[in-house]
Amino acid sequence: MRWGYGELWMFLAAGGVLLLAAAGLVAGYFRRRRLLRRLGTEAALARTLRARAPGLRTVKGVLFLLALAGLLAALLRPQHGGREQLVRQFGLDLVLAVDFSKSMLAEDVVPSRIQRVRQEIARLLQMLEGNRVGAVAFAGDAIAFPLSNDLALVNTFFRNFDPATMRPPGTAIGRAIRKSQLLLQDVDRPATKDPKAAPRPKDDRARIVVLFTDGEDHEGDPVAAARLAEQELHARIFVVQVGELGGSTIPVRDPVTGEVQLHHTRSGEVATTEITPQIEEKLRQIASSRRADQPDSADRYYLRLGARDSAADEIVAEIRRLRRTEMEAAKVTLYDELYWVPLIPAAALLAAEALLPGGWERRRRRRPERTPEEGSGKTPPNEGGQP
């Protein structure tokens, strides 16, 4: 037999509860005897208060302690036997890459581009339960968070970054795509550290990158990086273009004073961000909408996220079309629960303790009658208050 909650501190806690209960019963016994000595002789007061025999009180206390021990044993989950069962999990490997360049502070999308992305990611993660999700935050460089089933940590990762303080500045979409590719490749590496271990066999499970950006790229060749990820990993790349058509200024909040000022270029001019047709075309080339094997998917991988647009529903709808393959298989040991074995006797003992005289019922306090041997000759006070 084993215990489901078999940690040492749990057994110590259960033993402590039993000791406290026993100490409480003993303390109550001696407290009652002290009170009886103060009020008069024990024999007289026992007859007056109709007290139960000491042996009966002892039996009731023992029954209560045994019942409590049974309840505590049931809470520790006694278990028996053990059979192995193979448990499989199925899902997708997905990386969210978010642009944290200063242009994402533009407020052409309410409340701002980056805040709108955070809202959409929180909604998207709620719809991706059961899948492994990684994260990449990028500006001039890219910072990665490995794939995890804990989607709350992924959401927290993105909330720890701010475009106003992201270093180095700039926008490197190609670097973000390569970092996302590395995260997806790490999943395929064997868990062992043995250099002679064979790599995991390639499978055709879906690997997805979702890129949130306004499209202003300052370095590299993101289209080539996207094609490489598609060729090596067969990854699908969704591009979510954030912002509205037209120009917008970039408000930046000073981290020290909290004052909001417009971002300026090195030449001193007010910086603006604008989504042009050229930017849109480049983002469409990055997206997997141009895959040769899916010529009819022109609008399935390139999405807009504006003031009234939402991308999460369309992304999840497309994800559900993709094949979900086995992510993990593990043997788990299942045990038969035996909590009912101590629980049933404990319930019976509690019922017996309650049925004994002086059980759980609330007794009406009665005024004790005076016995002849206790008479002191004093007249009791007039309860009516009359002379």
Short mmCIF file of N, CA and C in Angstrom, two decimals, residues 32-178:
data_model
loop_
_atom_site.label_atom_id
_atom_site.label_comp_id
_atom_site.label_asym_id
_atom_site.label_seq_id
_atom_site.Cartn_x
_atom_site.Cartn_y
_atom_site.Cartn_z
N ARG A 32 -13.01 20.91 33.82
CA ARG A 32 -14.30 20.61 34.43
C ARG A 32 -14.14 20.23 35.89
N ARG A 33 -13.12 19.46 36.20
CA ARG A 33 -12.90 19.07 37.60
C ARG A 33 -12.58 20.28 38.46
N ARG A 34 -11.80 21.24 37.93
CA ARG A 34 -11.49 22.45 38.70
C ARG A 34 -12.76 23.26 38.97
N LEU A 35 -13.62 23.36 37.96
CA LEU A 35 -14.86 24.11 38.15
C LEU A 35 -15.76 23.43 39.18
N LEU A 36 -15.80 22.09 39.15
CA LEU A 36 -16.62 21.37 40.12
C LEU A 36 -16.11 21.59 41.54
N ARG A 37 -14.79 21.62 41.71
CA ARG A 37 -14.24 21.84 43.05
C ARG A 37 -14.59 23.23 43.57
N ARG A 38 -14.63 24.20 42.67
CA ARG A 38 -14.97 25.57 43.10
C ARG A 38 -16.43 25.68 43.50
N LEU A 39 -17.32 24.96 42.83
CA LEU A 39 -18.75 25.10 43.08
C LEU A 39 -19.23 24.24 44.25
N GLY A 40 -18.54 23.20 44.59
CA GLY A 40 -18.97 22.35 45.69
C GLY A 40 -18.40 20.96 45.54
N THR A 41 -18.95 20.04 46.30
CA THR A 41 -18.46 18.67 46.22
C THR A 41 -18.86 18.06 44.90
N GLU A 42 -18.00 17.19 44.41
CA GLU A 42 -18.25 16.58 43.10
C GLU A 42 -19.50 15.71 43.12
N ALA A 43 -19.71 14.99 44.20
CA ALA A 43 -20.86 14.08 44.26
C ALA A 43 -22.17 14.85 44.18
N ALA A 44 -22.25 15.96 44.94
CA ALA A 44 -23.50 16.73 44.94
C ALA A 44 -23.75 17.38 43.59
N LEU A 45 -22.70 17.98 43.03
CA LEU A 45 -22.88 18.66 41.75
C LEU A 45 -23.14 17.68 40.63
N ALA A 46 -22.59 16.47 40.73
CA ALA A 46 -22.84 15.47 39.70
C ALA A 46 -24.32 15.10 39.67
N ARG A 47 -24.93 15.00 40.87
CA ARG A 47 -26.36 14.70 40.91
C ARG A 47 -27.19 15.88 40.43
N THR A 48 -26.75 17.08 40.79
CA THR A 48 -27.52 18.27 40.43
C THR A 48 -27.48 18.54 38.93
N LEU A 49 -26.28 18.46 38.37
CA LEU A 49 -26.11 18.77 36.94
C LEU A 49 -26.38 17.57 36.05
N ARG A 50 -26.73 16.45 36.67
CA ARG A 50 -27.01 15.23 35.92
C ARG A 50 -25.86 14.88 34.98
N ALA A 51 -24.68 14.95 35.49
CA ALA A 51 -23.49 14.67 34.66
C ALA A 51 -23.41 13.19 34.35
N ARG A 52 -22.81 12.89 33.23
CA ARG A 52 -22.62 11.51 32.84
C ARG A 52 -21.43 10.92 33.59
N ALA A 53 -21.38 9.61 33.60
CA ALA A 53 -20.31 8.93 34.31
C ALA A 53 -18.98 9.22 33.64
N PRO A 54 -17.86 9.31 34.41
CA PRO A 54 -16.54 9.58 33.80
C PRO A 54 -16.18 8.55 32.75
N GLY A 55 -16.57 7.29 32.96
CA GLY A 55 -16.25 6.27 31.97
C GLY A 55 -16.91 6.54 30.63
N LEU A 56 -18.13 7.07 30.64
CA LEU A 56 -18.83 7.38 29.40
C LEU A 56 -18.14 8.52 28.66
N ARG A 57 -17.70 9.53 29.41
CA ARG A 57 -16.97 10.63 28.77
C ARG A 57 -15.68 10.12 28.13
N THR A 58 -15.02 9.19 28.80
CA THR A 58 -13.78 8.63 28.24
C THR A 58 -14.07 7.88 26.94
N VAL A 59 -15.16 7.09 26.94
CA VAL A 59 -15.52 6.36 25.73
C VAL A 59 -15.81 7.32 24.59
N LYS A 60 -16.55 8.40 24.89
CA LYS A 60 -16.87 9.37 23.85
C LYS A 60 -15.60 10.02 23.30
N GLY A 61 -14.65 10.33 24.18
CA GLY A 61 -13.40 10.93 23.73
C GLY A 61 -12.59 10.00 22.85
N VAL A 62 -12.55 8.71 23.24
CA VAL A 62 -11.81 7.74 22.43
C VAL A 62 -12.46 7.56 21.06
N LEU A 63 -13.79 7.49 21.04
CA LEU A 63 -14.49 7.37 19.75
C LEU A 63 -14.20 8.56 18.85
N PHE A 64 -14.20 9.75 19.43
CA PHE A 64 -13.93 10.95 18.63
C PHE A 64 -12.51 10.92 18.06
N LEU A 65 -11.53 10.54 18.88
CA LEU A 65 -10.15 10.50 18.40
C LEU A 65 -9.96 9.45 17.31
N LEU A 66 -10.59 8.28 17.48
CA LEU A 66 -10.48 7.25 16.45
C LEU A 66 -11.14 7.71 15.14
N ALA A 67 -12.28 8.37 15.25
CA ALA A 67 -12.94 8.88 14.04
C ALA A 67 -12.09 9.93 13.35
N LEU A 68 -11.47 10.82 14.14
CA LEU A 68 -10.60 11.84 13.56
C LEU A 68 -9.40 11.20 12.87
N ALA A 69 -8.83 10.16 13.49
CA ALA A 69 -7.71 9.47 12.86
C ALA A 69 -8.13 8.85 11.53
N GLY A 70 -9.33 8.28 11.47
CA GLY A 70 -9.81 7.72 10.21
C GLY A 70 -10.00 8.78 9.13
N LEU A 71 -10.54 9.93 9.51
CA LEU A 71 -10.72 11.02 8.54
C LEU A 71 -9.38 11.51 8.01
N LEU A 72 -8.41 11.66 8.90
CA LEU A 72 -7.08 12.11 8.46
C LEU A 72 -6.43 11.07 7.54
N ALA A 73 -6.61 9.80 7.87
CA ALA A 73 -6.05 8.75 7.00
C ALA A 73 -6.70 8.79 5.62
N ALA A 74 -8.01 9.05 5.55
CA ALA A 74 -8.68 9.14 4.25
C ALA A 74 -8.16 10.32 3.45
N LEU A 75 -7.87 11.44 4.13
CA LEU A 75 -7.35 12.62 3.43
C LEU A 75 -5.96 12.37 2.85
N LEU A 76 -5.19 11.46 3.46
CA LEU A 76 -3.86 11.14 2.94
C LEU A 76 -3.91 10.20 1.74
N ARG A 77 -5.09 9.78 1.33
CA ARG A 77 -5.31 8.99 0.12
C ARG A 77 -4.53 7.66 0.10
N PRO A 78 -4.93 6.69 0.90
CA PRO A 78 -4.29 5.37 0.79
C PRO A 78 -4.61 4.75 -0.57
N GLN A 79 -3.61 4.10 -1.16
CA GLN A 79 -3.76 3.52 -2.50
C GLN A 79 -3.19 2.12 -2.52
N HIS A 80 -3.65 1.33 -3.48
CA HIS A 80 -3.22 -0.07 -3.56
C HIS A 80 -3.02 -0.45 -5.03
N GLY A 81 -2.16 -1.44 -5.24
CA GLY A 81 -1.94 -1.97 -6.58
C GLY A 81 -1.11 -1.03 -7.43
N GLY A 82 -1.38 -0.98 -8.68
CA GLY A 82 -0.63 -0.14 -9.61
C GLY A 82 -0.55 -0.78 -10.98
N ARG A 83 -1.04 -0.08 -11.97
CA ARG A 83 -0.98 -0.58 -13.35
C ARG A 83 -0.52 0.56 -14.25
N GLU A 84 0.30 0.22 -15.20
CA GLU A 84 0.86 1.22 -16.11
C GLU A 84 -0.07 1.46 -17.28
N GLN A 85 -0.14 2.73 -17.68
CA GLN A 85 -0.97 3.10 -18.83
C GLN A 85 -0.23 4.15 -19.65
N LEU A 86 -0.29 4.01 -20.95
CA LEU A 86 0.37 4.95 -21.85
C LEU A 86 -0.56 6.13 -22.11
N VAL A 87 -0.05 7.33 -21.82
CA VAL A 87 -0.83 8.55 -22.00
C VAL A 87 -0.21 9.36 -23.12
N ARG A 88 -1.00 9.74 -24.10
CA ARG A 88 -0.52 10.52 -25.23
C ARG A 88 -1.16 11.90 -25.21
N GLN A 89 -0.39 12.88 -25.64
CA GLN A 89 -0.89 14.24 -25.79
C GLN A 89 -0.69 14.67 -27.24
N PHE A 90 -1.67 15.33 -27.78
CA PHE A 90 -1.62 15.78 -29.16
C PHE A 90 -1.76 17.29 -29.20
N GLY A 91 -1.07 17.91 -30.13
CA GLY A 91 -1.19 19.36 -30.24
C GLY A 91 -0.29 19.91 -31.32
N LEU A 92 -0.05 21.20 -31.26
CA LEU A 92 0.75 21.92 -32.24
C LEU A 92 1.93 22.59 -31.56
N ASP A 93 2.96 22.87 -32.33
CA ASP A 93 4.08 23.69 -31.88
C ASP A 93 3.94 25.05 -32.54
N LEU A 94 3.88 26.10 -31.73
CA LEU A 94 3.58 27.43 -32.24
C LEU A 94 4.45 28.45 -31.54
N VAL A 95 4.95 29.43 -32.30
CA VAL A 95 5.75 30.53 -31.75
C VAL A 95 5.07 31.85 -32.09
N LEU A 96 4.89 32.68 -31.08
CA LEU A 96 4.37 34.03 -31.26
C LEU A 96 5.55 35.00 -31.27
N ALA A 97 5.71 35.74 -32.34
CA ALA A 97 6.79 36.73 -32.47
C ALA A 97 6.16 38.12 -32.53
N VAL A 98 6.55 39.00 -31.60
CA VAL A 98 5.91 40.31 -31.47
C VAL A 98 6.94 41.41 -31.65
N ASP A 99 6.58 42.37 -32.47
CA ASP A 99 7.41 43.54 -32.77
C ASP A 99 7.29 44.54 -31.61
N PHE A 100 8.43 44.86 -30.96
CA PHE A 100 8.45 45.84 -29.88
C PHE A 100 9.26 47.07 -30.27
N SER A 101 9.29 47.40 -31.55
CA SER A 101 9.97 48.63 -31.98
C SER A 101 9.12 49.83 -31.57
N LYS A 102 9.74 51.02 -31.58
CA LYS A 102 9.04 52.22 -31.12
C LYS A 102 7.82 52.56 -31.97
N SER A 103 7.82 52.16 -33.24
CA SER A 103 6.66 52.45 -34.08
C SER A 103 5.40 51.75 -33.58
N MET A 104 5.57 50.72 -32.74
CA MET A 104 4.41 50.01 -32.20
C MET A 104 3.71 50.81 -31.11
N LEU A 105 4.28 51.96 -30.72
CA LEU A 105 3.62 52.85 -29.76
C LEU A 105 2.60 53.77 -30.43
N ALA A 106 2.55 53.77 -31.75
CA ALA A 106 1.61 54.63 -32.47
C ALA A 106 0.18 54.32 -32.03
N GLU A 107 -0.64 55.37 -31.99
CA GLU A 107 -2.00 55.25 -31.47
C GLU A 107 -3.05 55.31 -32.57
N ASP A 108 -2.67 54.94 -33.81
CA ASP A 108 -3.69 54.84 -34.85
C ASP A 108 -4.64 53.68 -34.59
N VAL A 109 -4.20 52.74 -33.73
CA VAL A 109 -5.06 51.67 -33.23
C VAL A 109 -5.23 51.89 -31.74
N VAL A 110 -6.45 51.98 -31.27
CA VAL A 110 -6.73 52.29 -29.87
C VAL A 110 -6.58 51.03 -29.02
N PRO A 111 -5.91 51.11 -27.85
CA PRO A 111 -5.25 52.29 -27.27
C PRO A 111 -3.89 52.60 -27.89
N SER A 112 -3.22 51.57 -28.39
CA SER A 112 -1.99 51.73 -29.16
C SER A 112 -1.74 50.41 -29.88
N ARG A 113 -0.82 50.42 -30.82
CA ARG A 113 -0.56 49.19 -31.56
C ARG A 113 -0.12 48.06 -30.64
N ILE A 114 0.83 48.34 -29.74
CA ILE A 114 1.37 47.28 -28.89
C ILE A 114 0.34 46.80 -27.88
N GLN A 115 -0.48 47.73 -27.34
CA GLN A 115 -1.52 47.31 -26.41
C GLN A 115 -2.58 46.46 -27.11
N ARG A 116 -2.87 46.82 -28.33
CA ARG A 116 -3.85 46.02 -29.10
C ARG A 116 -3.30 44.62 -29.35
N VAL A 117 -2.00 44.52 -29.61
CA VAL A 117 -1.38 43.20 -29.80
C VAL A 117 -1.45 42.39 -28.51
N ARG A 118 -1.16 43.03 -27.38
CA ARG A 118 -1.22 42.31 -26.10
C ARG A 118 -2.63 41.76 -25.85
N GLN A 119 -3.64 42.56 -26.14
CA GLN A 119 -5.01 42.09 -25.97
C GLN A 119 -5.30 40.89 -26.87
N GLU A 120 -4.83 40.96 -28.10
CA GLU A 120 -5.09 39.87 -29.04
C GLU A 120 -4.34 38.61 -28.64
N ILE A 121 -3.12 38.75 -28.13
CA ILE A 121 -2.35 37.58 -27.71
C ILE A 121 -3.01 36.91 -26.51
N ALA A 122 -3.47 37.71 -25.54
CA ALA A 122 -4.15 37.13 -24.38
C ALA A 122 -5.38 36.33 -24.82
N ARG A 123 -6.11 36.85 -25.78
CA ARG A 123 -7.28 36.14 -26.29
C ARG A 123 -6.87 34.90 -27.07
N LEU A 124 -5.82 35.01 -27.85
CA LEU A 124 -5.35 33.88 -28.64
C LEU A 124 -4.86 32.74 -27.76
N LEU A 125 -4.13 33.08 -26.69
CA LEU A 125 -3.61 32.04 -25.80
C LEU A 125 -4.73 31.28 -25.11
N GLN A 126 -5.82 31.97 -24.80
CA GLN A 126 -6.96 31.27 -24.19
C GLN A 126 -7.53 30.22 -25.14
N MET A 127 -7.37 30.43 -26.43
CA MET A 127 -7.91 29.51 -27.43
C MET A 127 -6.91 28.43 -27.83
N LEU A 128 -5.68 28.50 -27.27
CA LEU A 128 -4.63 27.56 -27.67
C LEU A 128 -4.28 26.57 -26.56
N GLU A 129 -5.16 26.41 -25.57
CA GLU A 129 -4.89 25.47 -24.49
C GLU A 129 -4.66 24.07 -25.07
N GLY A 130 -3.65 23.39 -24.53
CA GLY A 130 -3.32 22.05 -25.00
C GLY A 130 -2.23 22.01 -26.03
N ASN A 131 -1.71 23.17 -26.44
CA ASN A 131 -0.63 23.24 -27.42
C ASN A 131 0.62 23.81 -26.76
N ARG A 132 1.77 23.55 -27.37
CA ARG A 132 3.02 24.15 -26.90
C ARG A 132 3.24 25.46 -27.62
N VAL A 133 3.51 26.50 -26.86
CA VAL A 133 3.66 27.84 -27.43
C VAL A 133 4.97 28.44 -26.93
N GLY A 134 5.74 28.99 -27.86
CA GLY A 134 6.94 29.75 -27.53
C GLY A 134 6.73 31.21 -27.83
N ALA A 135 7.71 32.05 -27.49
CA ALA A 135 7.55 33.49 -27.65
C ALA A 135 8.87 34.11 -28.09
N VAL A 136 8.76 35.13 -28.93
CA VAL A 136 9.91 35.93 -29.36
C VAL A 136 9.50 37.39 -29.31
N ALA A 137 10.26 38.19 -28.57
CA ALA A 137 10.07 39.64 -28.54
C ALA A 137 11.26 40.26 -29.27
N PHE A 138 10.99 41.15 -30.22
CA PHE A 138 12.09 41.66 -31.03
C PHE A 138 11.92 43.14 -31.32
N ALA A 139 13.07 43.77 -31.47
CA ALA A 139 13.18 45.14 -32.01
C ALA A 139 14.41 45.08 -32.91
N GLY A 140 15.55 45.68 -32.44
CA GLY A 140 16.79 45.52 -33.19
C GLY A 140 17.40 44.16 -33.00
N ASP A 141 17.01 43.46 -31.93
CA ASP A 141 17.46 42.10 -31.65
C ASP A 141 16.24 41.30 -31.21
N ALA A 142 16.40 40.00 -31.04
CA ALA A 142 15.28 39.13 -30.69
C ALA A 142 15.59 38.37 -29.41
N ILE A 143 14.61 38.30 -28.51
CA ILE A 143 14.72 37.58 -27.25
C ILE A 143 13.66 36.49 -27.26
N ALA A 144 14.07 35.26 -26.90
CA ALA A 144 13.18 34.11 -27.05
C ALA A 144 12.79 33.51 -25.71
N PHE A 145 11.61 32.91 -25.68
CA PHE A 145 11.11 32.12 -24.55
C PHE A 145 10.75 30.74 -25.10
N PRO A 146 11.30 29.66 -24.55
CA PRO A 146 11.12 28.32 -25.15
C PRO A 146 9.67 27.86 -25.13
N LEU A 147 9.38 26.88 -25.97
CA LEU A 147 8.02 26.36 -26.06
C LEU A 147 7.60 25.74 -24.73
N SER A 148 6.37 26.03 -24.34
CA SER A 148 5.88 25.58 -23.04
C SER A 148 4.38 25.35 -23.13
N ASN A 149 3.89 24.44 -22.28
CA ASN A 149 2.45 24.25 -22.15
C ASN A 149 1.83 25.24 -21.18
N ASP A 150 2.67 25.96 -20.43
CA ASP A 150 2.18 26.97 -19.48
C ASP A 150 1.97 28.28 -20.23
N LEU A 151 0.78 28.48 -20.75
CA LEU A 151 0.51 29.64 -21.59
C LEU A 151 0.43 30.93 -20.78
N ALA A 152 0.19 30.83 -19.47
CA ALA A 152 0.19 32.04 -18.64
C ALA A 152 1.59 32.64 -18.58
N LEU A 153 2.62 31.80 -18.57
CA LEU A 153 3.99 32.31 -18.57
C LEU A 153 4.31 33.00 -19.89
N VAL A 154 3.80 32.48 -20.98
CA VAL A 154 4.02 33.12 -22.28
C VAL A 154 3.40 34.51 -22.29
N ASN A 155 2.20 34.63 -21.75
CA ASN A 155 1.54 35.93 -21.69
C ASN A 155 2.32 36.90 -20.81
N THR A 156 2.84 36.40 -19.68
CA THR A 156 3.64 37.24 -18.79
C THR A 156 4.93 37.69 -19.46
N PHE A 157 5.53 36.81 -20.26
CA PHE A 157 6.76 37.15 -20.98
C PHE A 157 6.56 38.41 -21.82
N PHE A 158 5.49 38.48 -22.56
CA PHE A 158 5.26 39.64 -23.43
C PHE A 158 4.97 40.90 -22.62
N ARG A 159 4.37 40.76 -21.46
CA ARG A 159 4.03 41.95 -20.67
C ARG A 159 5.26 42.55 -19.99
N ASN A 160 6.38 41.85 -20.02
CA ASN A 160 7.60 42.37 -19.40
C ASN A 160 8.40 43.27 -20.33
N PHE A 161 7.93 43.47 -21.56
CA PHE A 161 8.67 44.29 -22.52
C PHE A 161 7.87 45.53 -22.87
N ASP A 162 8.62 46.60 -23.21
CA ASP A 162 8.01 47.88 -23.58
C ASP A 162 8.80 48.46 -24.74
N PRO A 163 8.14 48.88 -25.82
CA PRO A 163 8.87 49.45 -26.95
C PRO A 163 9.72 50.66 -26.57
N ALA A 164 9.31 51.40 -25.54
CA ALA A 164 10.05 52.61 -25.16
C ALA A 164 11.42 52.27 -24.58
N THR A 165 11.58 51.07 -24.03
CA THR A 165 12.84 50.70 -23.37
C THR A 165 13.53 49.53 -24.05
N MET A 166 13.02 49.06 -25.16
CA MET A 166 13.61 47.90 -25.84
C MET A 166 14.95 48.28 -26.46
N ARG A 167 15.98 47.48 -26.19
CA ARG A 167 17.32 47.72 -26.71
C ARG A 167 17.84 46.46 -27.39
N PRO A 168 18.58 46.63 -28.50
CA PRO A 168 18.79 47.88 -29.24
C PRO A 168 17.55 48.26 -30.03
N PRO A 169 17.40 49.54 -30.37
CA PRO A 169 16.23 49.96 -31.15
C PRO A 169 16.31 49.44 -32.58
N GLY A 170 15.23 49.62 -33.29
CA GLY A 170 15.19 49.16 -34.68
C GLY A 170 14.13 48.09 -34.86
N THR A 171 14.12 47.49 -36.04
CA THR A 171 13.17 46.41 -36.34
C THR A 171 13.89 45.38 -37.21
N ALA A 172 14.02 44.17 -36.68
CA ALA A 172 14.70 43.09 -37.41
C ALA A 172 13.75 41.91 -37.52
N ILE A 173 12.86 41.97 -38.50
CA ILE A 173 11.87 40.90 -38.68
C ILE A 173 12.55 39.59 -39.05
N GLY A 174 13.56 39.65 -39.92
CA GLY A 174 14.26 38.43 -40.33
C GLY A 174 14.90 37.73 -39.15
N ARG A 175 15.49 38.51 -38.24
CA ARG A 175 16.12 37.90 -37.06
C ARG A 175 15.07 37.25 -36.17
N ALA A 176 13.90 37.86 -36.06
CA ALA A 176 12.82 37.27 -35.26
C ALA A 176 12.35 35.95 -35.87
N ILE A 177 12.27 35.88 -37.19
CA ILE A 177 11.85 34.63 -37.84
C ILE A 177 12.89 33.54 -37.63
N ARG A 178 14.17 33.88 -37.72
CA ARG A 178 15.22 32.88 -37.49
C ARG A 178 15.20 32.40 -36.04
#
